[in-house]
Coordinates of C-alpha atoms in Angstrom, one line a residue:
X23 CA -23.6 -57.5 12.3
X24 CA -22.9 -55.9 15.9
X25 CA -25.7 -53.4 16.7
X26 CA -24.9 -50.3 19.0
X27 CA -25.2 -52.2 22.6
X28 CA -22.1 -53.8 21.7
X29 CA -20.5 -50.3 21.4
X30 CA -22.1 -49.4 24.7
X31 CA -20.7 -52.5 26.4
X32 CA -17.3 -51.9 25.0
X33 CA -16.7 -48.4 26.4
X34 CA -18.1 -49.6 29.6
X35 CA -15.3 -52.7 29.9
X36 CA -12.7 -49.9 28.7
X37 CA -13.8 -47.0 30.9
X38 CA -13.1 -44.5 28.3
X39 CA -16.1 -42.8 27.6
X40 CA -14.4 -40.5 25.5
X41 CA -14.0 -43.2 22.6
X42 CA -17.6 -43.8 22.4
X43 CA -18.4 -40.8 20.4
X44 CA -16.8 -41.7 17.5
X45 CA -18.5 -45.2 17.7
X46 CA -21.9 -43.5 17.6
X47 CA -21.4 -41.4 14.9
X48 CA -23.1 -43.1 11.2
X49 CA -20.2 -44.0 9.1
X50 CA -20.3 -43.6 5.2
X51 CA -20.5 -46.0 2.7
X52 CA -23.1 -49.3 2.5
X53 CA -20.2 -51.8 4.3
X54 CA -19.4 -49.2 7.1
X55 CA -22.9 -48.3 7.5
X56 CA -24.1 -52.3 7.8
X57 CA -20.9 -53.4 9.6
X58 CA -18.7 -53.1 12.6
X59 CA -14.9 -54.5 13.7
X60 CA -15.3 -56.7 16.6
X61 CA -11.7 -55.8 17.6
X62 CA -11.4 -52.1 16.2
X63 CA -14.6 -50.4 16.1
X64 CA -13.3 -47.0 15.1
X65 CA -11.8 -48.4 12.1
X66 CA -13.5 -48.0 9.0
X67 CA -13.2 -50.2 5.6
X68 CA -12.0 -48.2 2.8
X69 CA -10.4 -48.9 -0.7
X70 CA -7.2 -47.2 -2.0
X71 CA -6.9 -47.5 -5.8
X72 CA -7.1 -51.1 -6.8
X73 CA -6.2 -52.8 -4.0
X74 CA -8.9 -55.1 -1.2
X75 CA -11.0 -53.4 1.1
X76 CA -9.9 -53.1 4.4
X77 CA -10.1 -51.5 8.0
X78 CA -8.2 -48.7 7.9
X79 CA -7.0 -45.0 9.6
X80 CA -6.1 -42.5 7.5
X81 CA -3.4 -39.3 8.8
X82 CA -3.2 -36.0 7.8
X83 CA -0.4 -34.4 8.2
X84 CA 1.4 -30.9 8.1
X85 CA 4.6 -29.9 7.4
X86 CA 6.7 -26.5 7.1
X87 CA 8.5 -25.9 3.9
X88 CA 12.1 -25.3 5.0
X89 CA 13.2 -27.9 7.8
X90 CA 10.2 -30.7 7.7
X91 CA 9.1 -30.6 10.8
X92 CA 6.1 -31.5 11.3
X93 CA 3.9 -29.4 13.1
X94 CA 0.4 -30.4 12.7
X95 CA -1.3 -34.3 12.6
X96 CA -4.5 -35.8 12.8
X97 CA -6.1 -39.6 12.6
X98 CA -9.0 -40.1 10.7
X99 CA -11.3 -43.3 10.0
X100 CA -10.3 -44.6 6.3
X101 CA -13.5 -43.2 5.3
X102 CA -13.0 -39.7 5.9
X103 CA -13.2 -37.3 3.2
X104 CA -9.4 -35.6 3.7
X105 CA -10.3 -32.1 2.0
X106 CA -12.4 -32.2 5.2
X107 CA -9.7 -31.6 7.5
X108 CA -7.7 -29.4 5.5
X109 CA -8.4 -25.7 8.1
X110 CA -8.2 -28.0 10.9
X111 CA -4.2 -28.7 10.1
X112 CA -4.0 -25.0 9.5
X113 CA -5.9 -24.1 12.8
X114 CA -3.2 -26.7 14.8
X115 CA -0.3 -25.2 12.7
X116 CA -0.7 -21.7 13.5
X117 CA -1.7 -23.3 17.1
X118 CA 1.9 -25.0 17.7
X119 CA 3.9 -22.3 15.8
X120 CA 2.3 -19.3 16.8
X121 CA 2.7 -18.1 13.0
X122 CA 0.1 -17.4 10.5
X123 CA -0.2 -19.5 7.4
X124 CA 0.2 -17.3 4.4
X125 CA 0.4 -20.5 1.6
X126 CA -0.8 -23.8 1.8
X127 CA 0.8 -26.7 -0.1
X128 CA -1.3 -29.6 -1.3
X129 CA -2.7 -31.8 -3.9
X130 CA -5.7 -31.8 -6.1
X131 CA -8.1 -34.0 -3.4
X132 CA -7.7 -30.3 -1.4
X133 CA -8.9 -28.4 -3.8
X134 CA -12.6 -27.9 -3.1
X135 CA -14.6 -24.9 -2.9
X136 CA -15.1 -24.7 0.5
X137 CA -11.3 -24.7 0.8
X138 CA -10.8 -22.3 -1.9
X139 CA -13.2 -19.7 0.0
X140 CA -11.7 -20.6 3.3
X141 CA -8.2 -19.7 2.1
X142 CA -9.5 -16.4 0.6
X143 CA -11.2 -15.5 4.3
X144 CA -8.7 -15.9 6.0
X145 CA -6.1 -14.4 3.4
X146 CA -4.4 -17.5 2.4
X147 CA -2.7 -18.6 -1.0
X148 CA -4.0 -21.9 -1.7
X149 CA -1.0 -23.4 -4.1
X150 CA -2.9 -26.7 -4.9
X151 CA -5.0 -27.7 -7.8
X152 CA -9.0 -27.3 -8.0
X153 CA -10.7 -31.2 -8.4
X154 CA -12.7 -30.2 -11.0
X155 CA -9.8 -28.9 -13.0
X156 CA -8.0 -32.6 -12.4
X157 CA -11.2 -34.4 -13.9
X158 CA -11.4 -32.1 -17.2
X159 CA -11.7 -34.3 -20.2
X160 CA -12.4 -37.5 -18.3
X161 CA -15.7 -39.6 -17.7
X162 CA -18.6 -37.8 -19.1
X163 CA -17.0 -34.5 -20.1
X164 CA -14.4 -36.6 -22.1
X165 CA -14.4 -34.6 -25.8
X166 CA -16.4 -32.1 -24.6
X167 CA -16.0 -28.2 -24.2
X168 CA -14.7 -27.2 -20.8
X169 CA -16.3 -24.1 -18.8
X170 CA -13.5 -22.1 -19.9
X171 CA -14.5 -21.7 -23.3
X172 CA -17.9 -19.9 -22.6
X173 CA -18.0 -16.0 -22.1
X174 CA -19.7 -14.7 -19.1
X175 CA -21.8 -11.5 -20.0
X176 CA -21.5 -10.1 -16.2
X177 CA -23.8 -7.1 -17.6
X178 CA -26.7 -8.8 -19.2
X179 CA -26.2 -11.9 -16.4
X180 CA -26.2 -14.7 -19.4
X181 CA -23.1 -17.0 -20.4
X182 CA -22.7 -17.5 -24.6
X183 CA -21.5 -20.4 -25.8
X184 CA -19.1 -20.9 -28.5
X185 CA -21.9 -20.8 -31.4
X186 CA -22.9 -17.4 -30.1
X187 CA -25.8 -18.7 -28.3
X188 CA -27.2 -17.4 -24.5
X189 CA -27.4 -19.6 -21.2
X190 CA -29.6 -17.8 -19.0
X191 CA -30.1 -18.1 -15.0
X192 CA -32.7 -20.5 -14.8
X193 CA -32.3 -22.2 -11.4
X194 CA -30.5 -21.7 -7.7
X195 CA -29.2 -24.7 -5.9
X196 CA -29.5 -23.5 -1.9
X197 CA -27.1 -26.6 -1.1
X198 CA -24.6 -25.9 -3.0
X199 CA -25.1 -22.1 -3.4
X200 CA -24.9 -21.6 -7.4
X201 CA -27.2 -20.8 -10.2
X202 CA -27.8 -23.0 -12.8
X203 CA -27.7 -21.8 -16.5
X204 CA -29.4 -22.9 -20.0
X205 CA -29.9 -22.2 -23.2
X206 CA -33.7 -22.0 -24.7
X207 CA -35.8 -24.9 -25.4
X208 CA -34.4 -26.3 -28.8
X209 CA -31.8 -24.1 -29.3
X210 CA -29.0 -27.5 -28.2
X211 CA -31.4 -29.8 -30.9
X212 CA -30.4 -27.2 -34.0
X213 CA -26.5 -26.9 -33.0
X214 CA -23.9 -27.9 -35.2
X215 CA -21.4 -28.0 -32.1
X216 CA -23.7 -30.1 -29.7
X217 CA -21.7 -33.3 -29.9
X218 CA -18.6 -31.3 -28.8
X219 CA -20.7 -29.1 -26.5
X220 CA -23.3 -31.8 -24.2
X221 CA -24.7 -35.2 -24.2
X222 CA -27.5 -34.4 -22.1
X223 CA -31.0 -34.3 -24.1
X224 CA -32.0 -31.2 -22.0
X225 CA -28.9 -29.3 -23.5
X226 CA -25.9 -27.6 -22.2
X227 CA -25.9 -26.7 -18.7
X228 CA -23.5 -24.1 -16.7
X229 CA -23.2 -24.1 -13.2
X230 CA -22.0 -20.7 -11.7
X231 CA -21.3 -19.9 -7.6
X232 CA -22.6 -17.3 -5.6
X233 CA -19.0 -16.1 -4.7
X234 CA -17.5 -16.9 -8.1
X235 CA -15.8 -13.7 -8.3
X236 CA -13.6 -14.8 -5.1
X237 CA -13.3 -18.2 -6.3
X238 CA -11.7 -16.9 -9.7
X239 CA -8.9 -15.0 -7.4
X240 CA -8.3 -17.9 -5.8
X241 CA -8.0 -20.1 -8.8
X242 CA -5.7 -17.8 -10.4
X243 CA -3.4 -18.2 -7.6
X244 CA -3.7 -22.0 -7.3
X245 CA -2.8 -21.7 -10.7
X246 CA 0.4 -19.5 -10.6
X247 CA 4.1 -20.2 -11.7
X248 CA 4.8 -20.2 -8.3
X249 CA 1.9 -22.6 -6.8
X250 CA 3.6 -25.0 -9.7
X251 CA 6.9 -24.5 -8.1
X252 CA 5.5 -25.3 -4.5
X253 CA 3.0 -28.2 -6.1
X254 CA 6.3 -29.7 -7.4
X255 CA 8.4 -29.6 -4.3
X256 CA 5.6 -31.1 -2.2
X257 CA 5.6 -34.3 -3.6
X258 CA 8.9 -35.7 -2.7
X259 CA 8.6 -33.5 0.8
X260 CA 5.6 -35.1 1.7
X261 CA 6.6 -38.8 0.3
X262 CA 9.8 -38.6 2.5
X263 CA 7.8 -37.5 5.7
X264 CA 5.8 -41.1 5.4
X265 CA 8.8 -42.9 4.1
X266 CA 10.2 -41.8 7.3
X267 CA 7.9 -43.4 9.1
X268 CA 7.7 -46.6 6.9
X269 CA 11.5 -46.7 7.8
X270 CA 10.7 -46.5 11.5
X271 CA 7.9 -50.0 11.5
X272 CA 5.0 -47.6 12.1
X273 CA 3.0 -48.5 8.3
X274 CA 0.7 -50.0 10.1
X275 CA -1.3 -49.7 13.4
X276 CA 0.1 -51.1 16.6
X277 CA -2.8 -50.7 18.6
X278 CA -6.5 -50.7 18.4
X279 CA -9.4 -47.8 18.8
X280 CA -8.8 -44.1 17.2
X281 CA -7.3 -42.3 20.4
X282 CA -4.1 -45.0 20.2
X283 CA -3.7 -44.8 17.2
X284 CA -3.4 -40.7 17.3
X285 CA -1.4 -41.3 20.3
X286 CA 1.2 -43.9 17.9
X287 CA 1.3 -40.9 15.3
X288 CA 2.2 -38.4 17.9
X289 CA 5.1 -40.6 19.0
X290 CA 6.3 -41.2 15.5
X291 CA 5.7 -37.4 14.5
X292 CA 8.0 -36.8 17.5
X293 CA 10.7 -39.3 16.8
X294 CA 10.5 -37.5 13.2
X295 CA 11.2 -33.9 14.7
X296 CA 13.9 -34.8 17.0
X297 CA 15.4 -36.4 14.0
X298 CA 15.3 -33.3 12.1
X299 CA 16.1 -30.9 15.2
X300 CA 20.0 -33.1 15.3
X301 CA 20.4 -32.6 11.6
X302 CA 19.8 -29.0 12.3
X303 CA 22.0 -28.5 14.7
X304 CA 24.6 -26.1 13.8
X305 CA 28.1 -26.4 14.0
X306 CA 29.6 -24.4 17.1
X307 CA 31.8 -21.7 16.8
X308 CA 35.3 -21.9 15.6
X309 CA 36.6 -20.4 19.2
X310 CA 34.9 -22.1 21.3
X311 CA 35.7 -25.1 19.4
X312 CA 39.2 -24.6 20.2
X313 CA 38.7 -24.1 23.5
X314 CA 37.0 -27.5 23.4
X315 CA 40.3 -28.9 22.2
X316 CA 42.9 -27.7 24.9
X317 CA 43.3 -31.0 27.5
X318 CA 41.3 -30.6 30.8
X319 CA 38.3 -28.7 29.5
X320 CA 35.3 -29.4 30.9
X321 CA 32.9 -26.6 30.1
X322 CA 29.2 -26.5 29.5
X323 CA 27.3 -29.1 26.6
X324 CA 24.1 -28.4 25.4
X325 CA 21.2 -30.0 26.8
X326 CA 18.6 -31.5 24.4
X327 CA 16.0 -28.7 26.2
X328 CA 18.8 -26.0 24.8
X329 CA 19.2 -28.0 21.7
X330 CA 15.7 -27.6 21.2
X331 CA 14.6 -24.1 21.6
X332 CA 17.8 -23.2 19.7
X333 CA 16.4 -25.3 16.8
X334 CA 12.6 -24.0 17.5
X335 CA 14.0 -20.4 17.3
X336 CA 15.8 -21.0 14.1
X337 CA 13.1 -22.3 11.8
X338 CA 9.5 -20.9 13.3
X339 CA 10.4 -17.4 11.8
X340 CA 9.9 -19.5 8.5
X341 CA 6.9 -21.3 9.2
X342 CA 4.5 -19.4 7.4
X343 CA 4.3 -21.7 4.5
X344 CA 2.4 -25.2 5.2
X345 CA 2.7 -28.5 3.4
X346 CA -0.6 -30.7 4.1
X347 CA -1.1 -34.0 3.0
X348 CA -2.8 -37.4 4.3
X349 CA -2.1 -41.3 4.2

């Protein structure tokens, strides 16, 4: 019920005309797009599952594989779509590590084709499931023949359907770069397969991308033994990196407006790491242990600066494969 001038007066009390951009950019959704928080305008009201709507942030996180640190975070409105900020993690990965990301870890809401392609640019295994793959066999395409099962004639440019029949290229989608492909006027009607094939009254459809070649590369890789392996051990990686911070009284937001908020994730991505760095610690040497023992000695500890660049060292020639998740 708070038009924009309330925005304007906000980041003119606050002096930080920074935060104002996010304020003026249109949020998704009919309640974010009609309504504003009078006490945290960033915050956006979102649903998870079958819970209430309510303001929320959402974080994305990174983590490497072999020590869990985390080494790349972001806060989001509730709203955001977190496939969205999937390169961005990478980008601040390779940014904090200095190591190129050869795998990324992550669940199905990743696996988009822009992500897909953007792994195969920049040389990347994606090890997480495609969405569409996930929603097989549910909603509309419940009892009805996946893509899979249709031959693509790369030669003559046409698809054919389990009863032998054609789809031909009919239509190109600019938006979302593919072709579309059907079958002949009538030639659904006469089909003894068509309740197992479409429930459209137009007939079966195909949709096929411009760079479906490189998507199929992709999708092979995403569907490997070993991005099954990596799919498995990121779930309880990933669920102890938030239980972490459950454990720590940082569930919820402590402060108000996006840029605190990022600033409370830092902090509690830090207190994470350093957690991790003193269980990583290895155990000194037997000699100078020894040395340690005789009465009087007084030599040189560690400093947590040391302690710290020893642990950096040890685990960033590792860091190559990258857990992402969000929350």
């Amino acid at each position: 019920y708070l038009n924009k001038s309330y925005q304007i007066l906000e980041s003119r009390l606050e002096q930080e005309q920074q935060c104002s951009d996010s304020d003026d950019a249109l949020k998704s959704g009919t309640a974010n797009q009609k309504y504003i928080s009078t006490t945290d305008p960033d915050a956006s009201v979102t649903r998870r599952g079958k819970g209430k709507s309510k303001l929320q942030y959402q974080i994305h996180r990174g983590v490497d594989k072999n020590c869990e640190v985390i080494t790349a975070t972001e806060v989001t409105p509730g709203e955001v779509n977190e496939a969205h900020r999937m390169q961005s993690l990478v980008d601040k990965h390779q940014e904090n590590t200095g190591k190129t990301v050869e795998t990324v870890v992550a669940d199905s809401k990743y696996g988009t084709i822009e992500n897909y392609l953007s792994c195969h640019e920049r040389e990347i295994k994606p090890h997480f499931n495609s969405l569409e793959q996930t929603q097989k066999g549910t909603g509309k395409k419940k009892d009805i023949f996946p893509k899979e099962v249709f031959i693509y004639d790369r030669e003559n440019d046409v698809y054919i359907c389990p009863a032998g029949e054609m789809l031909k290229r009919r239509s190109y989608y600019k938006k979302r770069m593919h072709y579309e492909y059907i079958a002949s006027a009538g030639t659904c009607d006469s089909c003894q397969l068509r309740r197992k094939c479409t429930k459209a009254k137009s007939g079966r459809t195909l949709k096929r991308h411009i760079r479906q070649d490189d998507l199929d590369i992709m999708l092979d890789k995403a569907n490997s033994i070993a991005a099954k392996k990596d799919i498995k051990t990121r779930q309880h990686l990933m669920e102890r990196s938030y239980a972490r911070s459950t454990r720590y009284g940082y569930q919820r937001a402590r402060w108000r407006r996006l840029w605190r908020v990022q600033i409370q994730e830092y902090l509690t991505s830090a207190i994470q790491n350093i957690m991790v760095l003193i269980d990583n610690v290895k155990e000194q040497m037997p000699a100078l242990a020894m040395a340690q023992a005789k009465p009087g000695y007084q030599g040189p500890r560690l400093s947590l600066e040391q302690l710290y660049l020893c642990f950096k060292k040890a685990i960033t020639c590792n860091m190559n494969q990258f857990y992402v998740t969000f929350q």
